Short mmCIF file of C-alpha atoms and ligand atoms in Angstrom, two decimals:
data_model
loop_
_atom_site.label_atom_id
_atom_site.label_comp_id
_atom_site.label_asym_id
_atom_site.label_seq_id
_atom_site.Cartn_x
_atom_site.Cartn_y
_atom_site.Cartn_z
CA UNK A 30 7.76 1.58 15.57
CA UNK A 31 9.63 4.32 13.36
CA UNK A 32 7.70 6.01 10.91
CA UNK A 33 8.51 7.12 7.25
CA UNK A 34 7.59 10.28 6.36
CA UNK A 35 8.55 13.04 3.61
CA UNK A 36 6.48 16.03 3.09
CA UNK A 37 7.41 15.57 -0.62
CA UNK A 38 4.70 12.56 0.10
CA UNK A 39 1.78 14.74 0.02
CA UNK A 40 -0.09 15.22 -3.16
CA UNK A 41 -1.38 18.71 -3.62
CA UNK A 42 -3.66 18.96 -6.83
CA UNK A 43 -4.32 22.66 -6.07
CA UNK A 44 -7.42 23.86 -7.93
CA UNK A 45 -8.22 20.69 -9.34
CA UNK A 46 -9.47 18.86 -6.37
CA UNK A 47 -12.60 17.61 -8.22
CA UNK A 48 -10.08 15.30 -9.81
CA UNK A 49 -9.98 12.35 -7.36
CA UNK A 50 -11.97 11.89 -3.67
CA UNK A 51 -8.17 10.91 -2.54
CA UNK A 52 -7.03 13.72 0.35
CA UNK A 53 -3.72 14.05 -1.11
CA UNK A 54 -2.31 16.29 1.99
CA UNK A 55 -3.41 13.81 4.76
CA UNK A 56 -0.09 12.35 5.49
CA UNK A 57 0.84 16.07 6.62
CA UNK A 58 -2.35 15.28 9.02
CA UNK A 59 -0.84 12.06 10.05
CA UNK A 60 2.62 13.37 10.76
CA UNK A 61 1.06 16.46 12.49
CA UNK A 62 -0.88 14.43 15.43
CA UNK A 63 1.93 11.98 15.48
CA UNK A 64 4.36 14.87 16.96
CA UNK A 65 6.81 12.13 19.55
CA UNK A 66 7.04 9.57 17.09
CA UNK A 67 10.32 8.68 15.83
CA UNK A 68 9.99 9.95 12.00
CA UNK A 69 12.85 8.52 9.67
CA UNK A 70 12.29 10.76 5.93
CA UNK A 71 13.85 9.27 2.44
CA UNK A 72 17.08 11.33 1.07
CA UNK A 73 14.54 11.19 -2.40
CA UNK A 74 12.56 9.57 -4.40
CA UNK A 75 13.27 6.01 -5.41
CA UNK A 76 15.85 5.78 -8.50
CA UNK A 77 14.01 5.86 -12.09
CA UNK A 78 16.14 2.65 -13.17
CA UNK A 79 14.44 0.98 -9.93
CA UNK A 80 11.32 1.45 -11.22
CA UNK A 81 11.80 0.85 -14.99
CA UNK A 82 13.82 -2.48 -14.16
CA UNK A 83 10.30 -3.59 -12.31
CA UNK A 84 8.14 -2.90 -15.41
CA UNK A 85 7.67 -5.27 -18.40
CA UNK A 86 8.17 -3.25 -21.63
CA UNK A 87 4.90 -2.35 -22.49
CA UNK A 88 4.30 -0.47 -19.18
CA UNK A 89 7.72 1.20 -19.63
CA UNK A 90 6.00 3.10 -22.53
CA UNK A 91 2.72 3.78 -20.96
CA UNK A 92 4.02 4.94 -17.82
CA UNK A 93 4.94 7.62 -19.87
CA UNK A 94 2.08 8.65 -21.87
CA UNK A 95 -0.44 10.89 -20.19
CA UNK A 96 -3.51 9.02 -21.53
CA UNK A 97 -2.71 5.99 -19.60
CA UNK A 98 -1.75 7.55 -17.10
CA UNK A 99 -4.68 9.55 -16.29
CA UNK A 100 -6.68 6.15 -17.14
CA UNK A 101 -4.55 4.60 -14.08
CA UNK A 102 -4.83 7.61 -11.79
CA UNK A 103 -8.82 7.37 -12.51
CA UNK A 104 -8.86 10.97 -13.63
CA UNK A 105 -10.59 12.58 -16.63
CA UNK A 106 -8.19 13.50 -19.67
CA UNK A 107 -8.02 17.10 -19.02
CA UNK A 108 -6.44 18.33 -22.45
CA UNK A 109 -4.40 21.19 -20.65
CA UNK A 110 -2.82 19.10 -17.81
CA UNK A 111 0.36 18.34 -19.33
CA UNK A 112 2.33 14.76 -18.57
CA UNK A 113 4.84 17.26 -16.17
CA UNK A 114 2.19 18.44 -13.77
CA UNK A 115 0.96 14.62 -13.71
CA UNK A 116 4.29 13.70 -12.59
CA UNK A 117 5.81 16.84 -10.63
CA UNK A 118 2.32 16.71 -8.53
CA UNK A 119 1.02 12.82 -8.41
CA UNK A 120 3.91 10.77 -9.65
CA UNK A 121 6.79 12.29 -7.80
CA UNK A 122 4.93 11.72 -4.60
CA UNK A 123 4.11 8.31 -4.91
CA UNK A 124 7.89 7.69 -6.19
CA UNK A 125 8.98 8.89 -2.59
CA UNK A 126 6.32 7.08 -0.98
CA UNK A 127 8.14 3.52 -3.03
CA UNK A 128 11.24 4.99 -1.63
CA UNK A 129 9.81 5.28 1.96
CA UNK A 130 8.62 1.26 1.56
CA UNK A 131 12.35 0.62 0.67
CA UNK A 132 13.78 2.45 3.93
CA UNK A 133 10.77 0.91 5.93
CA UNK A 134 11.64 -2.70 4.39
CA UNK A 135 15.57 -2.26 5.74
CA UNK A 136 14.69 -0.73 8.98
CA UNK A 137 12.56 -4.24 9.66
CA UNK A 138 15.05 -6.37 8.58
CA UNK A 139 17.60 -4.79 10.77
CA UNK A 140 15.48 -5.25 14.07
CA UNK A 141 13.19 -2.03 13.81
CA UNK A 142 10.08 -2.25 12.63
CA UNK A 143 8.37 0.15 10.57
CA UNK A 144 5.34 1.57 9.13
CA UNK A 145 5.27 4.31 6.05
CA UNK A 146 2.74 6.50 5.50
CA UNK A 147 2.82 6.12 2.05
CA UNK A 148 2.93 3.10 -0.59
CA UNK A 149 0.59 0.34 -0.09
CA UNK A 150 -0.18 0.64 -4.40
CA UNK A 151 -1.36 -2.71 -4.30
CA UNK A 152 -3.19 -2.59 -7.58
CA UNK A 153 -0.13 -1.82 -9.38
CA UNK A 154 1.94 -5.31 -11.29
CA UNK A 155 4.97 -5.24 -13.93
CA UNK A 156 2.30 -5.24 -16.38
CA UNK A 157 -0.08 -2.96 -15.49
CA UNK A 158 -0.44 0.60 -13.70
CA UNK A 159 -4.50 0.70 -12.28
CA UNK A 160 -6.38 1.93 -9.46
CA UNK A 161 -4.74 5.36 -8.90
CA UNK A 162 -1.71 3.07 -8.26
CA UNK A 163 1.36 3.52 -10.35
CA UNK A 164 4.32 1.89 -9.23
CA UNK A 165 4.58 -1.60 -6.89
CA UNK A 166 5.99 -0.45 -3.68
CA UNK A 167 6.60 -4.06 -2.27
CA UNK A 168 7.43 -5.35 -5.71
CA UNK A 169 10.27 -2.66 -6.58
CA UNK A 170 11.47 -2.90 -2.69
CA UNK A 171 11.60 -6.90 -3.13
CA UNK A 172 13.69 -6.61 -6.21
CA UNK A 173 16.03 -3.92 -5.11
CA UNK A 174 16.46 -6.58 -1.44
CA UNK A 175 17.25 -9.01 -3.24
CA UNK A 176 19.67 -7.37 -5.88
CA UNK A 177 21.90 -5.89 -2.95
CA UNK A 178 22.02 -9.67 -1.07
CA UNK A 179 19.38 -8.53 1.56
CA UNK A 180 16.72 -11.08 1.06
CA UNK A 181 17.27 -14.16 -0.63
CA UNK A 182 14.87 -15.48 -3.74
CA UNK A 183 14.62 -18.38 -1.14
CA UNK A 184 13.42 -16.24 1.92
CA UNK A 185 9.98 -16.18 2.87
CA UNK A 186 7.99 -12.94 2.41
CA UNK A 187 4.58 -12.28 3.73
CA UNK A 188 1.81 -9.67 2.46
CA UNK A 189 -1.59 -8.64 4.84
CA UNK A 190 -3.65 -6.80 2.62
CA UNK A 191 -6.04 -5.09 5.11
CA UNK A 192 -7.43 -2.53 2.31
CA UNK A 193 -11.09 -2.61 1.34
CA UNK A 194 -9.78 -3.51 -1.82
CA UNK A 195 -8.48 -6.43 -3.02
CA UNK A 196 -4.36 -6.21 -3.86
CA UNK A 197 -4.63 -7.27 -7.54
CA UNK A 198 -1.41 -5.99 -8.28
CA UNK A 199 0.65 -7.76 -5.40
CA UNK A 200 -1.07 -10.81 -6.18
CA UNK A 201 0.13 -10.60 -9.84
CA UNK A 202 3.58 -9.23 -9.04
CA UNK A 203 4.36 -12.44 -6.89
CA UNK A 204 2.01 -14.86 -9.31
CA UNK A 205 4.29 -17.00 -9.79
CA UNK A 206 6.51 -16.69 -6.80
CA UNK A 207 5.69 -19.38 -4.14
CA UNK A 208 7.73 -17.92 -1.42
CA UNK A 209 5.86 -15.00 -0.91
CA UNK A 210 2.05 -15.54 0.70
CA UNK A 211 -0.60 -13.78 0.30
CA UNK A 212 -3.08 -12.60 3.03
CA UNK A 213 -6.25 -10.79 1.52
CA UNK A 214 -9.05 -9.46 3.37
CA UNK A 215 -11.22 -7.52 0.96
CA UNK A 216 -14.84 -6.21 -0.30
CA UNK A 217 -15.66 -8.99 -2.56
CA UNK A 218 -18.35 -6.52 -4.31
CA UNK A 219 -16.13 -4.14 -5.36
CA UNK A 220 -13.33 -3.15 -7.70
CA UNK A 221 -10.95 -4.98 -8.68
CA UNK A 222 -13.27 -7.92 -9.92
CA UNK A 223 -9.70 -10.30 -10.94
CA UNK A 224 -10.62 -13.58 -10.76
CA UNK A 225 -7.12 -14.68 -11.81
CA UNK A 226 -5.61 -12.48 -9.19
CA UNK A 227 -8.21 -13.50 -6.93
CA UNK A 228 -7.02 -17.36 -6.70
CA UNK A 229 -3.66 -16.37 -6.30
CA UNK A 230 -4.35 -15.41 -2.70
CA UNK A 231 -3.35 -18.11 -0.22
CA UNK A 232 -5.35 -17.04 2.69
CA UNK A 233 -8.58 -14.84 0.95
CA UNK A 234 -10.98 -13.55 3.48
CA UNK A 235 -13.52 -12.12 0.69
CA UNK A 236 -16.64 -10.02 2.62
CA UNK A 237 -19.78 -8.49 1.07
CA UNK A 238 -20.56 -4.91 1.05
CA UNK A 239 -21.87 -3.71 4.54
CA UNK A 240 -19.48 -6.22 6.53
CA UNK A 241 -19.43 -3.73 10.04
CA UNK A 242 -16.54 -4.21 12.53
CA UNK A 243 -17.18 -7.42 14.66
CA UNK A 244 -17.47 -9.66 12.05
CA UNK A 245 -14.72 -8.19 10.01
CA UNK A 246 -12.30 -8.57 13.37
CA UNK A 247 -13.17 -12.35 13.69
CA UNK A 248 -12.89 -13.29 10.07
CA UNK A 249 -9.46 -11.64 10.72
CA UNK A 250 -8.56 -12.93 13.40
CA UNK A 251 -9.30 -16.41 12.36
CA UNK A 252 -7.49 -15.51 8.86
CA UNK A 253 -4.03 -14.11 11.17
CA UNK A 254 -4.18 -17.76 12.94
CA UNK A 255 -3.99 -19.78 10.17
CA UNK A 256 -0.31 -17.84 9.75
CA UNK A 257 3.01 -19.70 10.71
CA UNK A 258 5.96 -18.44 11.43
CA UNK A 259 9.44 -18.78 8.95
CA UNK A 260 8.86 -15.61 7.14
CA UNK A 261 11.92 -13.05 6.59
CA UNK A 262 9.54 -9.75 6.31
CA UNK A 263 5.59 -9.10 6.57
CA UNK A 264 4.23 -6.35 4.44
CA UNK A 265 0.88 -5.07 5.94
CA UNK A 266 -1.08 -2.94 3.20
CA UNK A 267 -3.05 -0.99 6.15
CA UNK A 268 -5.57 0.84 4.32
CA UNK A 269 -8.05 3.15 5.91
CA UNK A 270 -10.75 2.88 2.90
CA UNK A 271 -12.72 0.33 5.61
CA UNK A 272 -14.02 2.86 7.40
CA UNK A 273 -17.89 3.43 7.42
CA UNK A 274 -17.54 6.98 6.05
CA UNK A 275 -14.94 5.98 3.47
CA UNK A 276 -16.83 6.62 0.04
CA UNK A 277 -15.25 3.62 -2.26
CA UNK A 278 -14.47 0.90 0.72
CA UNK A 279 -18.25 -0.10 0.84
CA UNK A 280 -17.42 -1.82 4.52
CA UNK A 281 -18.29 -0.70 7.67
CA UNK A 282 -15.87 -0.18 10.43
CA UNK A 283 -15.36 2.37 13.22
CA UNK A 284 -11.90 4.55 13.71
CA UNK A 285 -11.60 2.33 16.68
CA UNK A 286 -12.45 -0.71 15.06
CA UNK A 287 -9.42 0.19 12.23
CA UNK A 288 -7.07 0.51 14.95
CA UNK A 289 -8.35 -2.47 16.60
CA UNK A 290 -7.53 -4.76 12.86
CA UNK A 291 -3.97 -2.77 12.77
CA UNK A 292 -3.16 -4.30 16.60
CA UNK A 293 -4.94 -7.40 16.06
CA UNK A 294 -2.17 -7.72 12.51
CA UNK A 295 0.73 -6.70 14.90
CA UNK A 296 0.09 -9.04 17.78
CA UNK A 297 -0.09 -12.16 15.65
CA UNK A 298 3.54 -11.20 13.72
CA UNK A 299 5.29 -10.13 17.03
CA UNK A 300 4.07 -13.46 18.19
CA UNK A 301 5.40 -14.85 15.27
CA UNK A 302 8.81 -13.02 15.02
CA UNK A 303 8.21 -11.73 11.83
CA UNK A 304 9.55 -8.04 10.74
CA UNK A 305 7.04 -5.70 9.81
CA UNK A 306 6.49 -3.07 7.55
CA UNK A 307 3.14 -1.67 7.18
CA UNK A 308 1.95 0.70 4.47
CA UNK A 309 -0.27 3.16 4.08
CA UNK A 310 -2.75 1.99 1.34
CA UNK A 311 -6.05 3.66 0.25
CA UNK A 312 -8.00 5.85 2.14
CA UNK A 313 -10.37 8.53 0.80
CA UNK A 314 -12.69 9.35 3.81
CA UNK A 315 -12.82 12.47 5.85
CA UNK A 316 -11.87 9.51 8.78
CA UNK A 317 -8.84 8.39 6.92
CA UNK A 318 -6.41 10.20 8.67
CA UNK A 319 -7.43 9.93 12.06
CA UNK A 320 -7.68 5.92 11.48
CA UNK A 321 -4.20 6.31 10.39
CA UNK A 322 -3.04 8.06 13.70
CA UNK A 323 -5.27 5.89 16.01
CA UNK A 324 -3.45 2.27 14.36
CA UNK A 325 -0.11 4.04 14.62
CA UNK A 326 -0.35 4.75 18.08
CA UNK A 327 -2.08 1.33 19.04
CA UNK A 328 0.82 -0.51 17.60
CA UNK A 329 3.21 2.07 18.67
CA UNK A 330 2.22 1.16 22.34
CA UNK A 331 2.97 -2.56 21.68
CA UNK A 332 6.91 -2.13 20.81
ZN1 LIG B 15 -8.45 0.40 -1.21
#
């Protein structure tokens, strides 16, 4: 398993921590206890026209206006943070963290799979920047694949959404794009409440607030099986925000248990031959980073 990792990836808010319960610096914590593992970093962030070619032309003006933006990032409209420190400190990272999901996606389809620490925005669409996600890692990666001839419009793409939340942006990016399938296992109580985005998902696992670790496995595991094989690349959103202590997942699992969903993910596409790129996703706990390390190195051990 090689892992993507830039320290430009780390979001560091300075004084103005109050802004968001997100731990901006915890992919420095990842890569620090991950100290043998093969890191690959992107040369930079991913190209501007790569992201503005991905946006319908309403979002290409709002990305750029500091209202909507601080709407999208869930942060209140401080009148002396300027658009510049919004990008240079929360934008810039996430646009190497799309960039990461790009180098991840062509590392898996050459024979190595791959799992960055960032990315995973799955409540960002073409039309629509929400949930302190910005830009659609998988969605921008997809289109930049298939302009350079590396997937196919024809080839077979597959998304695990293992975050708390449900990926209302993936499932509109791809809502009308039959070749890509959609596996969603998500709080059902919680934002995003999308019902439109909601029946998109082919295989939906929807669980109510409180769902603790054995039941969550199963529902998985009986989710993974219904899976066949045929697909070119698997994008696993692996977010962390289903841990116990997380403060906005509202589910229940154990560090353990999060590593246990990450292998349980892993065996099921080895066994199908599918390539693999899994994503970092949300994760605002004190546990989030230690989740993080303990899935790594579960699936790590499986290669
Ligand atoms: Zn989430």
């Amino acid at each position: 398993m090689k892992i993507i990792y830039h320290e430009n990836y780390n979001i560091d808010v300075g004084i103005f921590k109050f802004l968001h319960p997100f731990d901006g610096c915890k992919f420095s914590k990842v890569r620090a206890a991950l100290n043998d593992a093969d890191i690959i970093a992107p040369q930079g962030p991913i190209a501007e026209d790569a992201i503005l070619s991905s946006l319908n032309e309403l979002l290409k003006i709002q990305i750029k206006d500091k209202a909507a933006l601080c709407r999208a990032l869930e942060i209140p409209k401080i009148p002396f943070l300027s658009f510049s420190w919004l990008d240079s400190r929360i934008l810039s990272p996430m646009r190497w963290g799309v960039a990461g999901t790009l180098i991840a996606s062509r590392l898996a389809l050459g024979g190595d799979d791959a799992w960055n620490l960032a990315g995973g925005y799955h409540h960002a669409s073409p039309h629509r920047m929400e949930g302190f996600c910005i830009y659609n890692d998988i969605g921008i990666s997809y289109q930049q694949l298939i302009a350079s001839g590396e997937l196919t419009a024809d080839d077979k793409i597959l998304i695990i959404d293992i975050d708390a939340h449900h990926g209302n942006g993936n499932a509109r990016t791809f809502h009308e794009n039959k070749n890509v399938t959609l596996l969603d296992v998500y709080n059902a109580d919680i934002y995003p409440n999308d019902p439109v985005s909601r029946r998109r998902v082919d295989i939906a696992v929807p669980l109510p607030s409180g769902t603790g670790g054995e039941l969550y496995l199963n529902k998985l595991s009986a989710a993974l099986e219904q899976l066949s094989s045929g697909y070119k690349l698997a994008f696993v959103v692996a977010g962390t925000d289903v841990l116990a202590t997380d403060p906005l997942g509202g589910l229940s699992l154990s560090v353990a248990e999060v590593a246990q969903s990450h292998k349980l993910v892993y065996q099921r596409l080895k066994a199908l031959h599918i390539p693999t790129v899994f994503l970092g996703g949300g994760g605002y706990g004190k546990d989030s980073a230690a989740a993080m390390v303990a899935g790594i190195k579960a699936v790590s051990a499986m290669d």
